[in-house]
Amino acid sequence: MDDWEKKLFTFLYEPVDRCIDPEGYMERAKRYRELLGVREWEAWIPPVEETPFPPEICPSPFRELRHPLSGGRLEVHIDEEKDEILKIFEDAYKELGERFKGLSEEQGFLYLWRNLEEVIAEKSPGTTWGKYLPLFPADTRAPNYAIWERLRILSALEDNCSLFLFSIGPVQSFIAQARKTQDFYLGSYILSYLTFMAIEEVVDRYGPVSIVYPDLHRQPLMDWFLQKKRIALGSFKDSMLLVPTIPNRFVAIIPTVKSDKLKGLAKLLMEKVRKSWEDAASAILKAFAIQPDPDVEKKLNSQLQEFPYFHWVAIPWRSDGKDVVGIDEFESFFANLKPYREIARGIGGLPYELLYSALERSMGARKNLREFTQPEVLEKGRKCSVCGERDVVFFRESRNKGKFTRYGVPLLDLTGRKEVSLKFLADGEGLCAVCFVKRAFEVYLRESVSRSVFDKLTFPSTAEVACADFKRQVLSQKRKELQEYLKRAKDLFGEAFQEVEPLPKLKADFRGLENLEGEWFYEENLRKAYIEKELGISVDEERLKTLREALKTLYETTRPSSYYAVITFDGDDMGRWLSGALLPSIESTYAPGIWEGFPESLKDWIRGNFPRNADGFTRGLLTPMVHVSISRALKNFALEFVGKIVEEEHLGKLVYSGGDDVLAFVNLTDLFSIMRKLRAAFSGHIRVKNGRIEVNRDNASGFVEKDGRYLLTMGPKATGSMGVVIAHYKTPLQLVIRKAFAMERQAKGLQGKDAFAICFMRRSGEERVAKAHWRGQGVPDVIEALEKLQTVFRGNGKGVLSARFVQKVAAEFSRLKEKNGTLVLSQELFESLLKRLLRRSCEFPPGTQEQEKEGFVDEVFGILNPLFWDLEENIDTFVNFLAIVVFTVKEGE
Ligand SMILES: [Zn+2]
């Protein structure tokens, strides 16, 4: 692209410090451009649609920020004088000017886009204003979005442009096809990586500002791309590349309205993604020294073509600065266009909200017309061990090869092939081409992304996650004995000793020790036959016996849990957020006194024509700036909070964290804390205290201070739902993942969403489902109540609630409920019965006075009783919750 110069100019069109001194900011912008050696551009700057604003209202001082999605308020306190602050900006631009020397326009733009905020932040430590920098408003009169978003949109808009939406799939069915945790993780990585391959192509042509969603700023794959472009990065660690964070769809502003050009672009993106997928397959075959014969190759290619599929739509926006599409052309998408007609007249153009909603709706219409392609080669052999859909192409089988070969279809025997380790293909396993490439995708990532990051990649197994708390305790209490255990394991397993990465939080504790795969800390697996099957080695009985003895010593501390959890979180109503329907009242987008100063006629016009939100208030419209603010809030959630909660503060491992979605494995000990914090972080109901994230429901501003700067979140009106499955580490993973998605749907099925659903899958096959809203009527925080219950089941010094209480409740109420579980008893009778059961189920330390006993019973009653009424008076749900809580505390009792 030769327009980088123009992009530089528009990105610097207004100064970032405009809010510090709104007088004369245009001259300041010019001066900064001079310092960077950026040429002035006479071209017309396309207007950006903004919140309506009468020009005669004077700039107000920078005293507060308004949250774009909730109307929340953050007071701003700045002690420094404005000259002092502006001096720092001037210095920053001077320094940037030095760094710019020798860079091409493209490099300069990318450098500025990536580092400007960091360069200024580095110059402002200890200042009172520095923490507001990421939120510096574009206009202090309407401080509901940052200047950063405005500059990004300014430099993305052209006289000719279209909105473009592109996605690849399938998502849930593709990632759920997993036998090992590694399949689940790499499936998610593949979707992220392939989508980024398309994004990269767009960025390479039109710059990162062209991508409206997701927010690419500081995304690991984006930083990796910038590195390839030789752009110096302030803060970036290769290891950040481990977590996939790019969602499977993106929205872009493409500078053309010509349909053949848009089609050409879409075709190019699809070809690029497909080529990356094929390259991955070739790289993997090459690394494994596999040379398929023509028949196998034909089959392989035919299967590979089944993934991925694409959807894209584009709507022309502006041609020579004028709207291309008339409002009437949207008639088929909207029931009532009347209000928008009047607005369009008032703001002098097509509202972005309408354009964007039409884009989403036409994508939805296309998706319903999903095309099914017939595989080129007929599938009639043994089905793949992972997906069960396609024929096996590669297998390993040391005993009964006929299992795979008797169908007479082309396939390849990899038994005895040293290059293909058991990690990629277990004995007895047969994989189709798609599942094989997925399983071994790290081999390709080593080549294409980073050797150092993916070289010794091990994704923790379900056993590793389940026993993480056991390992944590053993590391601190029985380190020497653990060392001895590892030594004996090494003697026994020899070359086959499975060293794996521990969960991120335990990494530091393992310093100086090798971490043996979690599976080998369960007594049930230390059997000769099992070891032979899993590791393909024959072991010495005597040595095995001494290993078992060493394990018993470790068990003196505690025993490893056999269960772990999978969680899936997803923001609620994202479609409605993006259509503008949930935006706050228009008055809440302005600084104090501004709306009041509007001429009455303008206020009346807005009130009369603008849409109303769910609360019945006249709301603002979805503008491009609000849209990129949503992208930024979601990016902050995924990159700033999710990883910290799941991997730094707790025993969890992320599979994916991007857009409004999270997928993770978590150890049961930390399950409730992780659930609670994730939900709170999504809506900004947290604070960071002493470097740790705490739930803080009092924070209604939607902004969270972290590492010395305020970050935008989705805000207090946003909600999210979660599906959770607690499963045995040997339960087939595919069942667990599918169940987790099903739980997420169940949670979203509750009235008003904003809920979670937990399925407790016993190894025996018994399932218990418990679902609830995060907040009830009587219980302000349901997960917190469950945590309190954990404490009373564990015993809190004053007393302990026996685990048998759960059976007692189930038995006592079994005839006092309807078939669907609803209680058929008055509140009074229920309460007295519950209290009586509690008295019979609590145990106390010797010498406890009657009064103290009653106090403890009252305390437990105070947790249980409101919880029951919040669970829609459902005995079954109540019992299931109790059973789950007891299980997390006293597994196996
Ligand atoms: Zn398969």
mmCIF file of C-alpha atoms and ligand atoms in Angstrom, residues 177 384-391 430-436, ligand 1:
data_model
loop_
_atom_site.group_PDB
_atom_site.id
_atom_site.type_symbol
_atom_site.label_atom_id
_atom_site.label_comp_id
_atom_site.label_asym_id
_atom_site.label_seq_id
_atom_site.Cartn_x
_atom_site.Cartn_y
_atom_site.Cartn_z
ATOM 1 C CA GLN A 177 -13.363 -33.448 18.535
ATOM 2 C CA CYS A 384 -11.179 -42.044 13.073
ATOM 3 C CA SER A 385 -10.601 -42.539 16.832
ATOM 4 C CA VAL A 386 -11.142 -38.831 17.475
ATOM 5 C CA CYS A 387 -13.932 -37.492 15.260
ATOM 6 C CA GLY A 388 -15.636 -40.777 14.410
ATOM 7 C CA GLU A 389 -16.702 -39.141 11.146
ATOM 8 C CA ARG A 390 -13.961 -39.610 8.621
ATOM 9 C CA ASP A 391 -11.959 -42.729 7.689
ATOM 10 C CA GLY A 430 -6.231 -44.441 14.045
ATOM 11 C CA LEU A 431 -6.695 -40.845 12.897
ATOM 12 C CA CYS A 432 -8.166 -39.153 9.874
ATOM 13 C CA ALA A 433 -6.118 -36.489 8.109
ATOM 14 C CA VAL A 434 -7.863 -33.581 9.861
ATOM 15 C CA CYS A 435 -7.493 -35.005 13.367
ATOM 16 C CA PHE A 436 -3.898 -36.012 12.672
HETATM 17 ZN ZN ZN B 1 -10.894 -37.459 12.704
#
